[in-house]
Amino acid sequence: MSHRVDPEDRAVLDAWHAVGFLETTGPAATRTRLLGVALTIRRAACGTIQVLAEGRDTPLPVAERHGCLWTSLGTPPATPLAIPEADEPDRRLVCCGSIDVHASGLRVVENFLDMAHFPFVHTNILGAEPQTEVSRYHAEWRRDVDEVWATDCRFHQPRAALSAAAGQDTGYIYRVASPFVTLLYKTCPNDALRPDVIALFVQPTQPERCRAHPVMFLIDDISAQADLIQFQQKIFLQDRIILENQRPRLLPLDARAEIPTRADSLSVAYRRWLKEKRVRYGATGAASGG
Ligand SMILES: [Fe+2]
């Protein structure tokens, strides 16, 4: 079975995908995969980065944004997603290291959007029993920007961030900008008005495998960079155990494959949006009938 992306999978082909961190992209050629296609990445002496794909003579489009190198196998928009908060001068950019996951990238995004697992997977950090209920929130497909958002999300968290001195009632806003690109805005322990921003850029390497690139844009001028990275990696490695045990590894887009509950309404919106976009890579039961 080929792991190559289907030429008709336009939403996936024409998207920008993060394929690594800029801080680790040097003059030595590195290899990676995107949508089943082998890539070679190299930074030239003049500083520009070139991405070559197997079987193609011309280099792929590239963009440097949000600490990451982005590329596309199709015809992408002018730039990767905008994150206006990222430009605030006192934000700290924290690139948390790339992590390989043996699961569909779509499942990794869906897990990122789920609050219900906090007390059970991130126990005593992002949640704790007995406060396990996900209260009602609002999920929607914003057709003007073609993104999925969830607002009015709240969860009580023992340690919402490395800098959190005590438990707090954390407000969340979730945003899915493209099928493999998502971010959240959550109450910052250090700023009453501005939220922390945590992004997850997922690089689908094969249908059932991906590489996750978590990036944080924090208001925190105290914590050491290494400690911030370690905090986030610990959380992500807890997620990876759950993700790699999910079956099927592909994300089912057949409506009958799931029994939605109120807590899942963002997941349902995400799957509907993927289905409507006819996303195939990393999915099962969607547009397979053509
Ligand atoms: Fe998680």
PDB file of N, CA and C and ligand atoms in Angstrom, residues 111 117 122 239, ligand 1:
ATOM      1  N   ASN A 111      -7.131  14.937  19.642  1.00  0.00           N
ATOM      2  CA  ASN A 111      -6.800  14.790  21.065  1.00  0.00           C
ATOM      3  C   ASN A 111      -6.454  16.140  21.694  1.00  0.00           C
ATOM      4  N   HIS A 117     -10.165  14.456  28.680  1.00  0.00           N
ATOM      5  CA  HIS A 117      -9.111  13.533  29.125  1.00  0.00           C
ATOM      6  C   HIS A 117      -8.175  14.147  30.171  1.00  0.00           C
ATOM      7  N   HIS A 122      -3.592  13.700  32.270  1.00  0.00           N
ATOM      8  CA  HIS A 122      -2.664  14.703  32.812  1.00  0.00           C
ATOM      9  C   HIS A 122      -3.014  14.970  34.281  1.00  0.00           C
ATOM     10  N   ASP A 239       0.117  12.242  26.401  1.00  0.00           N
ATOM     11  CA  ASP A 239      -0.839  12.106  25.296  1.00  0.00           C
ATOM     12  C   ASP A 239      -0.413  11.007  24.328  1.00  0.00           C
TER      13      ASP A 239
HETATM   14 FE    FE B   1      -3.615  15.831  26.447  1.00  0.00          FE
END
